[in-house]
mmCIF file of C-alpha atoms and ligand atoms in Angstrom:
data_model
loop_
_atom_site.group_PDB
_atom_site.id
_atom_site.type_symbol
_atom_site.label_atom_id
_atom_site.label_comp_id
_atom_site.label_asym_id
_atom_site.label_seq_id
_atom_site.Cartn_x
_atom_site.Cartn_y
_atom_site.Cartn_z
ATOM 1 C CA UNK U 1 4.745 -7.258 -16.840
ATOM 2 C CA UNK U 2 6.613 -10.326 -18.035
ATOM 3 C CA UNK U 3 4.696 -13.246 -16.556
ATOM 4 C CA UNK U 4 1.127 -13.519 -15.293
ATOM 5 C CA UNK U 5 1.809 -12.800 -11.614
ATOM 6 C CA UNK U 6 -0.617 -12.989 -8.718
ATOM 7 C CA UNK U 7 -0.955 -9.731 -6.800
ATOM 8 C CA UNK U 8 -2.778 -8.836 -3.597
ATOM 9 C CA UNK U 9 -3.558 -5.174 -2.968
ATOM 10 C CA UNK U 10 -4.793 -4.292 0.508
ATOM 11 C CA UNK U 11 -7.386 -1.529 0.407
ATOM 12 C CA UNK U 12 -7.653 -2.169 -3.331
ATOM 13 C CA UNK U 13 -11.255 -0.982 -3.711
ATOM 14 C CA UNK U 14 -10.686 2.756 -3.698
ATOM 15 C CA UNK U 15 -8.147 5.552 -3.872
ATOM 16 C CA UNK U 16 -4.505 4.729 -4.530
ATOM 17 C CA UNK U 17 -5.029 0.984 -3.973
ATOM 18 C CA UNK U 18 -7.680 0.800 -6.665
ATOM 19 C CA UNK U 19 -5.387 2.459 -9.208
ATOM 20 C CA UNK U 20 -2.515 0.129 -8.237
ATOM 21 C CA UNK U 21 -4.786 -2.884 -8.769
ATOM 22 C CA UNK U 22 -5.858 -1.616 -12.208
ATOM 23 C CA UNK U 23 -2.286 -0.786 -13.262
ATOM 24 C CA UNK U 24 -1.013 -4.239 -12.230
ATOM 25 C CA UNK U 25 -3.859 -5.834 -14.174
ATOM 26 C CA UNK U 26 -3.025 -3.704 -17.249
ATOM 27 C CA UNK U 27 0.490 -5.144 -16.997
ATOM 28 C CA UNK U 28 -0.762 -8.712 -16.922
ATOM 29 C CA UNK U 29 -1.382 -9.584 -13.257
ATOM 30 C CA UNK U 30 -4.253 -11.465 -11.685
ATOM 31 C CA UNK U 31 -5.358 -9.325 -8.771
ATOM 32 C CA UNK U 32 -6.965 -9.933 -5.380
ATOM 33 C CA UNK U 33 -8.563 -6.733 -4.112
ATOM 34 C CA UNK U 34 -8.894 -6.543 -0.348
ATOM 35 C CA UNK U 35 -11.459 -4.276 1.300
ATOM 36 C CA UNK U 36 -12.775 -3.851 4.819
ATOM 37 C CA UNK U 37 -15.862 -1.644 4.267
ATOM 38 C CA UNK U 38 -16.004 -0.669 0.595
ATOM 39 C CA UNK U 39 -17.370 -3.893 -0.870
ATOM 40 C CA UNK U 40 -19.230 -2.280 -3.781
ATOM 41 C CA UNK U 41 -16.185 -0.241 -4.835
ATOM 42 C CA UNK U 42 -13.970 -3.343 -4.676
ATOM 43 C CA UNK U 43 -16.442 -5.303 -6.803
ATOM 44 C CA UNK U 44 -16.579 -2.508 -9.382
ATOM 45 C CA UNK U 45 -12.776 -2.428 -9.592
ATOM 46 C CA UNK U 46 -12.711 -6.231 -9.952
ATOM 47 C CA UNK U 47 -15.255 -6.015 -12.786
ATOM 48 C CA UNK U 48 -13.049 -3.448 -14.537
ATOM 49 C CA UNK U 49 -10.106 -5.843 -14.282
ATOM 50 C CA UNK U 50 -12.136 -8.754 -15.611
ATOM 51 C CA UNK U 51 -13.183 -6.572 -18.539
ATOM 52 C CA UNK U 52 -9.472 -6.339 -19.406
ATOM 53 C CA UNK U 53 -9.409 -10.141 -19.630
ATOM 54 C CA UNK U 54 -7.535 -10.584 -16.339
ATOM 55 C CA UNK U 55 -8.549 -12.517 -13.256
ATOM 56 C CA UNK U 56 -9.790 -10.555 -10.236
ATOM 57 C CA UNK U 57 -11.298 -11.491 -6.908
ATOM 58 C CA UNK U 58 -12.407 -9.409 -3.925
ATOM 59 C CA UNK U 59 -11.651 -10.409 -0.351
ATOM 60 C CA UNK U 60 -13.029 -8.851 2.811
ATOM 61 C CA UNK U 61 -10.587 -8.564 5.706
ATOM 62 C CA UNK U 62 -9.668 -6.026 8.328
ATOM 63 C CA UNK U 63 -5.904 -5.980 7.861
ATOM 64 C CA UNK U 64 -5.381 -4.820 11.435
ATOM 65 C CA UNK U 65 -6.459 -8.319 12.529
ATOM 66 C CA UNK U 66 -3.858 -11.106 12.280
ATOM 67 C CA UNK U 67 -6.610 -13.741 12.140
ATOM 68 C CA UNK U 68 -8.468 -12.038 9.277
ATOM 69 C CA UNK U 69 -5.208 -11.569 7.346
ATOM 70 C CA UNK U 70 -4.466 -15.290 7.723
ATOM 71 C CA UNK U 71 -7.905 -16.175 6.352
ATOM 72 C CA UNK U 72 -7.477 -13.682 3.520
ATOM 73 C CA UNK U 73 -4.222 -15.308 2.365
ATOM 74 C CA UNK U 74 -5.766 -18.786 2.510
ATOM 75 C CA UNK U 75 -8.750 -17.559 0.453
ATOM 76 C CA UNK U 76 -6.559 -15.865 -2.178
ATOM 77 C CA UNK U 77 -4.325 -18.961 -2.453
ATOM 78 C CA UNK U 78 -7.386 -21.172 -2.979
ATOM 79 C CA UNK U 79 -8.829 -18.917 -5.716
ATOM 80 C CA UNK U 80 -5.769 -17.593 -7.560
ATOM 81 C CA UNK U 81 -2.678 -19.266 -6.088
ATOM 82 C CA UNK U 82 0.005 -17.986 -3.718
ATOM 83 C CA UNK U 83 0.551 -14.218 -3.618
ATOM 84 C CA UNK U 84 3.651 -13.226 -5.584
ATOM 85 C CA UNK U 85 3.247 -9.456 -5.377
ATOM 86 C CA UNK U 86 2.081 -8.023 -2.061
ATOM 87 C CA UNK U 87 1.053 -4.381 -1.972
ATOM 88 C CA UNK U 88 0.404 -3.152 1.571
ATOM 89 C CA UNK U 89 -1.608 -0.058 0.754
ATOM 90 C CA UNK U 90 -4.486 -0.015 3.273
ATOM 91 C CA UNK U 91 -4.164 2.836 5.716
ATOM 92 C CA UNK U 92 -6.050 5.309 7.869
ATOM 93 C CA UNK U 93 -5.410 8.640 9.562
ATOM 94 C CA UNK U 94 -6.690 9.744 12.989
ATOM 95 C CA UNK U 95 -5.108 13.186 13.214
ATOM 96 C CA UNK U 96 -4.741 15.073 16.494
ATOM 97 C CA UNK U 97 -2.096 17.127 18.212
ATOM 98 C CA UNK U 98 -0.087 14.920 20.538
ATOM 99 C CA UNK U 99 -1.345 16.772 23.632
ATOM 100 C CA UNK U 100 -4.893 15.738 22.691
ATOM 101 C CA UNK U 101 -4.223 12.402 21.034
ATOM 102 C CA UNK U 102 -6.227 9.564 22.570
ATOM 103 C CA UNK U 103 -4.838 6.098 23.041
ATOM 104 C CA UNK U 104 -7.400 4.764 20.546
ATOM 105 C CA UNK U 105 -6.222 7.225 17.896
ATOM 106 C CA UNK U 106 -2.670 5.991 18.397
ATOM 107 C CA UNK U 107 -3.532 2.283 18.495
ATOM 108 C CA UNK U 108 -5.952 2.334 15.540
ATOM 109 C CA UNK U 109 -3.378 3.933 13.235
ATOM 110 C CA UNK U 110 -0.501 1.721 14.359
ATOM 111 C CA UNK U 111 -2.678 -1.389 13.859
ATOM 112 C CA UNK U 112 -4.149 -0.484 10.465
ATOM 113 C CA UNK U 113 -1.031 1.081 8.944
ATOM 114 C CA UNK U 114 1.904 -0.792 10.505
ATOM 115 C CA UNK U 115 0.834 -4.059 12.165
ATOM 116 C CA UNK U 116 -1.014 -4.873 8.925
ATOM 117 C CA UNK U 117 2.338 -4.929 7.101
ATOM 118 C CA UNK U 118 3.743 -7.355 9.687
ATOM 119 C CA UNK U 119 0.706 -9.669 9.367
ATOM 120 C CA UNK U 120 0.570 -9.567 5.553
ATOM 121 C CA UNK U 121 4.310 -9.856 4.847
ATOM 122 C CA UNK U 122 4.599 -12.765 7.274
ATOM 123 C CA UNK U 123 1.798 -14.649 5.510
ATOM 124 C CA UNK U 124 3.202 -13.881 2.051
ATOM 125 C CA UNK U 125 6.801 -14.827 2.691
ATOM 126 C CA UNK U 126 6.942 -18.627 2.789
ATOM 127 C CA UNK U 127 5.594 -19.237 -0.747
ATOM 128 C CA UNK U 128 7.766 -16.402 -2.076
ATOM 129 C CA UNK U 129 10.876 -18.001 -0.588
ATOM 130 C CA UNK U 130 9.860 -21.362 -2.046
ATOM 131 C CA UNK U 131 9.346 -19.801 -5.484
ATOM 132 C CA UNK U 132 12.531 -17.736 -5.152
ATOM 133 C CA UNK U 133 10.583 -14.742 -6.444
ATOM 134 C CA UNK U 134 8.499 -12.149 -4.674
ATOM 135 C CA UNK U 135 7.721 -8.475 -4.352
ATOM 136 C CA UNK U 136 6.718 -6.799 -1.099
ATOM 137 C CA UNK U 137 5.792 -3.149 -1.551
ATOM 138 C CA UNK U 138 4.641 -0.954 1.318
ATOM 139 C CA UNK U 139 2.782 2.283 0.713
ATOM 140 C CA UNK U 140 4.340 4.543 3.298
ATOM 141 C CA UNK U 141 4.116 8.360 3.195
ATOM 142 C CA UNK U 142 6.367 11.393 3.083
ATOM 143 C CA UNK U 143 4.959 12.060 6.565
ATOM 144 C CA UNK U 144 7.066 9.083 7.674
ATOM 145 C CA UNK U 145 10.125 10.851 6.239
ATOM 146 C CA UNK U 146 9.646 14.448 7.358
ATOM 147 C CA UNK U 147 6.843 14.347 9.963
ATOM 148 C CA UNK U 148 3.701 16.474 10.102
ATOM 149 C CA UNK U 149 2.031 18.303 12.994
ATOM 150 C CA UNK U 150 -1.072 16.430 14.145
ATOM 151 C CA UNK U 151 0.211 13.134 12.775
ATOM 152 C CA UNK U 152 2.564 11.659 15.408
ATOM 153 C CA UNK U 153 0.642 8.377 15.168
ATOM 154 C CA UNK U 154 0.607 8.275 11.348
ATOM 155 C CA UNK U 155 4.254 9.406 11.014
ATOM 156 C CA UNK U 156 5.371 6.725 13.487
ATOM 157 C CA UNK U 157 3.446 4.037 11.588
ATOM 158 C CA UNK U 158 4.708 5.166 8.172
ATOM 159 C CA UNK U 159 8.340 5.474 9.336
ATOM 160 C CA UNK U 160 7.899 2.065 10.956
ATOM 161 C CA UNK U 161 6.912 0.643 7.581
ATOM 162 C CA UNK U 162 10.162 1.795 5.986
ATOM 163 C CA UNK U 163 12.278 0.361 8.814
ATOM 164 C CA UNK U 164 10.373 -2.894 8.465
ATOM 165 C CA UNK U 165 10.907 -2.990 4.687
ATOM 166 C CA UNK U 166 14.663 -2.391 5.004
ATOM 167 C CA UNK U 167 15.006 -5.181 7.570
ATOM 168 C CA UNK U 168 12.925 -7.522 5.426
ATOM 169 C CA UNK U 169 15.093 -6.682 2.398
ATOM 170 C CA UNK U 170 18.158 -7.689 4.411
ATOM 171 C CA UNK U 171 16.472 -10.930 5.548
ATOM 172 C CA UNK U 172 15.226 -12.196 2.179
ATOM 173 C CA UNK U 173 16.982 -10.125 -0.488
ATOM 174 C CA UNK U 174 19.174 -13.015 -1.585
ATOM 175 C CA UNK U 175 16.126 -15.223 -2.314
ATOM 176 C CA UNK U 176 14.826 -13.421 -5.393
ATOM 177 C CA UNK U 177 12.547 -11.273 -3.275
ATOM 178 C CA UNK U 178 12.623 -7.483 -3.163
ATOM 179 C CA UNK U 179 11.090 -5.361 -0.436
ATOM 180 C CA UNK U 180 10.623 -1.663 -1.125
ATOM 181 C CA UNK U 181 8.431 1.216 -0.034
ATOM 182 C CA UNK U 182 6.774 4.022 -1.938
ATOM 183 C CA UNK U 183 6.226 7.271 -0.082
ATOM 184 C CA UNK U 184 3.490 9.307 -1.765
ATOM 185 C CA UNK U 185 3.290 13.054 -1.257
ATOM 186 C CA UNK U 186 -0.008 14.925 -1.639
ATOM 187 C CA UNK U 187 -2.252 12.634 -3.696
ATOM 188 C CA UNK U 188 -5.870 13.540 -4.574
ATOM 189 C CA UNK U 189 -8.052 10.866 -2.901
ATOM 190 C CA UNK U 190 -10.787 10.641 -0.242
ATOM 191 C CA UNK U 191 -8.016 10.804 2.385
ATOM 192 C CA UNK U 192 -6.862 14.263 1.290
ATOM 193 C CA UNK U 193 -10.286 15.584 0.229
ATOM 194 C CA UNK U 194 -11.034 16.379 3.882
ATOM 195 C CA UNK U 195 -8.109 18.830 4.135
ATOM 196 C CA UNK U 196 -9.065 22.535 4.207
ATOM 197 C CA UNK U 197 -8.307 24.598 1.045
ATOM 198 C CA UNK U 198 -5.642 26.676 2.851
ATOM 199 C CA UNK U 199 -3.696 23.493 3.736
ATOM 200 C CA UNK U 200 -3.911 22.395 0.103
ATOM 201 C CA UNK U 201 -2.659 25.795 -1.116
ATOM 202 C CA UNK U 202 0.236 25.746 1.375
ATOM 203 C CA UNK U 203 1.193 22.237 0.229
ATOM 204 C CA UNK U 204 1.069 23.246 -3.453
ATOM 205 C CA UNK U 205 3.641 25.989 -2.839
ATOM 206 C CA UNK U 206 6.086 23.287 -1.708
ATOM 207 C CA UNK U 207 5.665 21.004 -4.717
ATOM 208 C CA UNK U 208 8.349 21.725 -7.348
ATOM 209 C CA UNK U 209 6.312 19.854 -9.997
ATOM 210 C CA UNK U 210 3.593 22.480 -9.491
ATOM 211 C CA UNK U 211 0.666 20.109 -9.036
ATOM 212 C CA UNK U 212 -0.766 17.612 -6.614
ATOM 213 C CA UNK U 213 -0.295 13.914 -7.373
ATOM 214 C CA UNK U 214 -2.790 11.417 -8.736
ATOM 215 C CA UNK U 215 -3.299 7.774 -7.738
ATOM 216 C CA UNK U 216 -1.931 6.916 -11.168
ATOM 217 C CA UNK U 217 1.393 8.663 -10.379
ATOM 218 C CA UNK U 218 1.792 6.287 -7.434
ATOM 219 C CA UNK U 219 0.486 3.219 -9.267
ATOM 220 C CA UNK U 220 3.061 3.532 -12.057
ATOM 221 C CA UNK U 221 5.951 3.594 -9.566
ATOM 222 C CA UNK U 222 4.480 0.614 -7.744
ATOM 223 C CA UNK U 223 4.003 -1.343 -10.978
ATOM 224 C CA UNK U 224 7.671 -0.775 -11.840
ATOM 225 C CA UNK U 225 8.754 -2.033 -8.403
ATOM 226 C CA UNK U 226 6.484 -5.051 -8.896
ATOM 227 C CA UNK U 227 8.108 -5.963 -12.219
ATOM 228 C CA UNK U 228 11.251 -7.915 -13.102
ATOM 229 C CA UNK U 229 12.822 -4.659 -14.308
ATOM 230 C CA UNK U 230 13.333 -3.543 -10.696
ATOM 231 C CA UNK U 231 15.054 -6.700 -9.457
ATOM 232 C CA UNK U 232 18.183 -4.840 -8.271
ATOM 233 C CA UNK U 233 16.220 -2.180 -6.367
ATOM 234 C CA UNK U 234 16.211 -3.381 -2.793
ATOM 235 C CA UNK U 235 15.126 -1.870 0.522
ATOM 236 C CA UNK U 236 14.464 1.556 -0.984
ATOM 237 C CA UNK U 237 11.925 4.220 -0.172
ATOM 238 C CA UNK U 238 10.848 5.942 -3.380
ATOM 239 C CA UNK U 239 9.112 9.264 -2.845
ATOM 240 C CA UNK U 240 6.396 9.995 -5.399
ATOM 241 C CA UNK U 241 5.829 13.553 -4.315
ATOM 242 C CA UNK U 242 6.609 15.954 -7.173
ATOM 243 C CA UNK U 243 9.873 16.806 -5.439
ATOM 244 C CA UNK U 244 8.329 17.930 -2.135
ATOM 245 C CA UNK U 245 10.894 16.165 0.045
ATOM 246 C CA UNK U 246 14.006 16.230 -2.148
HETATM 247 P P1 NDP H 1 -8.248 6.308 1.128
HETATM 248 O O1 NDP H 1 -8.696 6.839 2.425
HETATM 249 O O2 NDP H 1 -8.806 6.878 -0.138
HETATM 250 O O3 NDP H 1 -8.404 4.711 1.088
HETATM 251 C C1 NDP H 1 -7.942 3.936 2.154
HETATM 252 C C2 NDP H 1 -7.979 2.488 1.744
HETATM 253 O O4 NDP H 1 -7.503 1.701 2.841
HETATM 254 C C3 NDP H 1 -9.377 2.016 1.425
HETATM 255 O O5 NDP H 1 -9.335 1.140 0.307
HETATM 256 C C4 NDP H 1 -9.784 1.260 2.682
HETATM 257 O O6 NDP H 1 -10.687 0.210 2.409
HETATM 258 C C5 NDP H 1 -8.455 0.685 3.135
HETATM 259 N N1 NDP H 1 -8.444 0.355 4.565
HETATM 260 C C6 NDP H 1 -8.394 1.200 5.613
HETATM 261 N N2 NDP H 1 -8.384 0.515 6.771
HETATM 262 C C7 NDP H 1 -8.417 -0.807 6.433
HETATM 263 C C8 NDP H 1 -8.422 -2.018 7.180
HETATM 264 N N3 NDP H 1 -8.361 -2.008 8.512
HETATM 265 N N4 NDP H 1 -8.465 -3.195 6.501
HETATM 266 C C9 NDP H 1 -8.513 -3.217 5.143
HETATM 267 N N5 NDP H 1 -8.510 -2.094 4.389
HETATM 268 C C10 NDP H 1 -8.474 -0.908 5.027
HETATM 269 O O7 NDP H 1 -6.664 6.479 1.140
HETATM 270 P P2 NDP H 1 -5.611 6.684 -0.042
HETATM 271 O O8 NDP H 1 -5.986 5.889 -1.217
HETATM 272 O O9 NDP H 1 -5.343 8.130 -0.161
HETATM 273 O O10 NDP H 1 -4.332 6.045 0.668
HETATM 274 C C11 NDP H 1 -3.832 4.740 0.387
HETATM 275 C C12 NDP H 1 -2.512 4.587 1.110
HETATM 276 O O11 NDP H 1 -1.618 5.622 0.699
HETATM 277 C C13 NDP H 1 -2.638 4.718 2.633
HETATM 278 O O12 NDP H 1 -1.773 3.812 3.255
HETATM 279 C C14 NDP H 1 -2.195 6.152 2.879
HETATM 280 O O13 NDP H 1 -1.667 6.299 4.169
HETATM 281 C C15 NDP H 1 -1.126 6.315 1.816
HETATM 282 N N6 NDP H 1 -0.850 7.693 1.474
HETATM 283 C C16 NDP H 1 -1.806 8.516 0.912
HETATM 284 C C17 NDP H 1 -1.484 9.825 0.613
HETATM 285 C C18 NDP H 1 -2.464 10.769 -0.005
HETATM 286 O O14 NDP H 1 -2.103 11.944 -0.194
HETATM 287 N N7 NDP H 1 -3.667 10.366 -0.353
HETATM 288 C C19 NDP H 1 -0.148 10.369 0.883
HETATM 289 C C20 NDP H 1 0.773 9.432 1.449
HETATM 290 C C21 NDP H 1 0.417 8.143 1.729
HETATM 291 P P3 NDP H 1 -12.208 0.218 2.991
HETATM 292 O O15 NDP H 1 -12.868 1.450 2.464
HETATM 293 O O16 NDP H 1 -12.781 -1.055 2.480
HETATM 294 O O17 NDP H 1 -12.069 0.240 4.492
#
């Protein structure tokens, strides 16, 4: 990373978000780690960042709440300064076949995975426009590209994120801001640890790289998109999936 930038990673305490936060810190960023439940994990990740000699803070907020997101941005600005790199990583799954899917399962996923991007990007934008520099990176999913049985809610939210990012890129792309999405494939985290072994084996057969992904695979792509080196990459969806969806 060129300059000491200020990054906010939603869901930065564990899984992919944690690795993104650490990678950005390794490349020189000050990092705000958002969590909703995993306070201890977020504090441990922040301590790891501080041990690298970088600044880190933790901030509790449910990103599916516009009011909590607003407070989160005000808190981060008061502690570190305005967010220059926004990573919308927080997400949940509530899988069910459509015939059985409850309204709550639909609404919870749309709120946590998609509305959160609307709330966060809206809060982040004004200072980015003023500074004529900014990075908005959404962690979507290959499910948003190719669909998955049992995930109509999640696929709709993740595809919604990419449509949002492309529109945002068209709105603010001429102001030194880039908006891009990363679509991870099968990444080993708590989210995928609940999948049965036969699902894992079936997935593996469809991964040309011959292995599942790690949070670090995703974090490195995100760190590149967050850097100055990616300034002409705009409105893209980069699959980090070992070739699964090529
Ligand atoms: P995990 O289940 O391991 O972690 C989810 C993260 O999201 C946690 O840090 C959690 O924080 C946070 N989070 C969830 N809901 C909220 C909320 N309402 N407000 C604030 N934070 C919240 O997931 P992964 O690390 O695997 O996934 C990270 C992202 O990557 C997600 O968007 C996921 O959809 C996406 N993804 C993952 C893939 C995979 O194979 N693992 C594949 C494709 C996409 P807390 O514990 O504090 O609630």
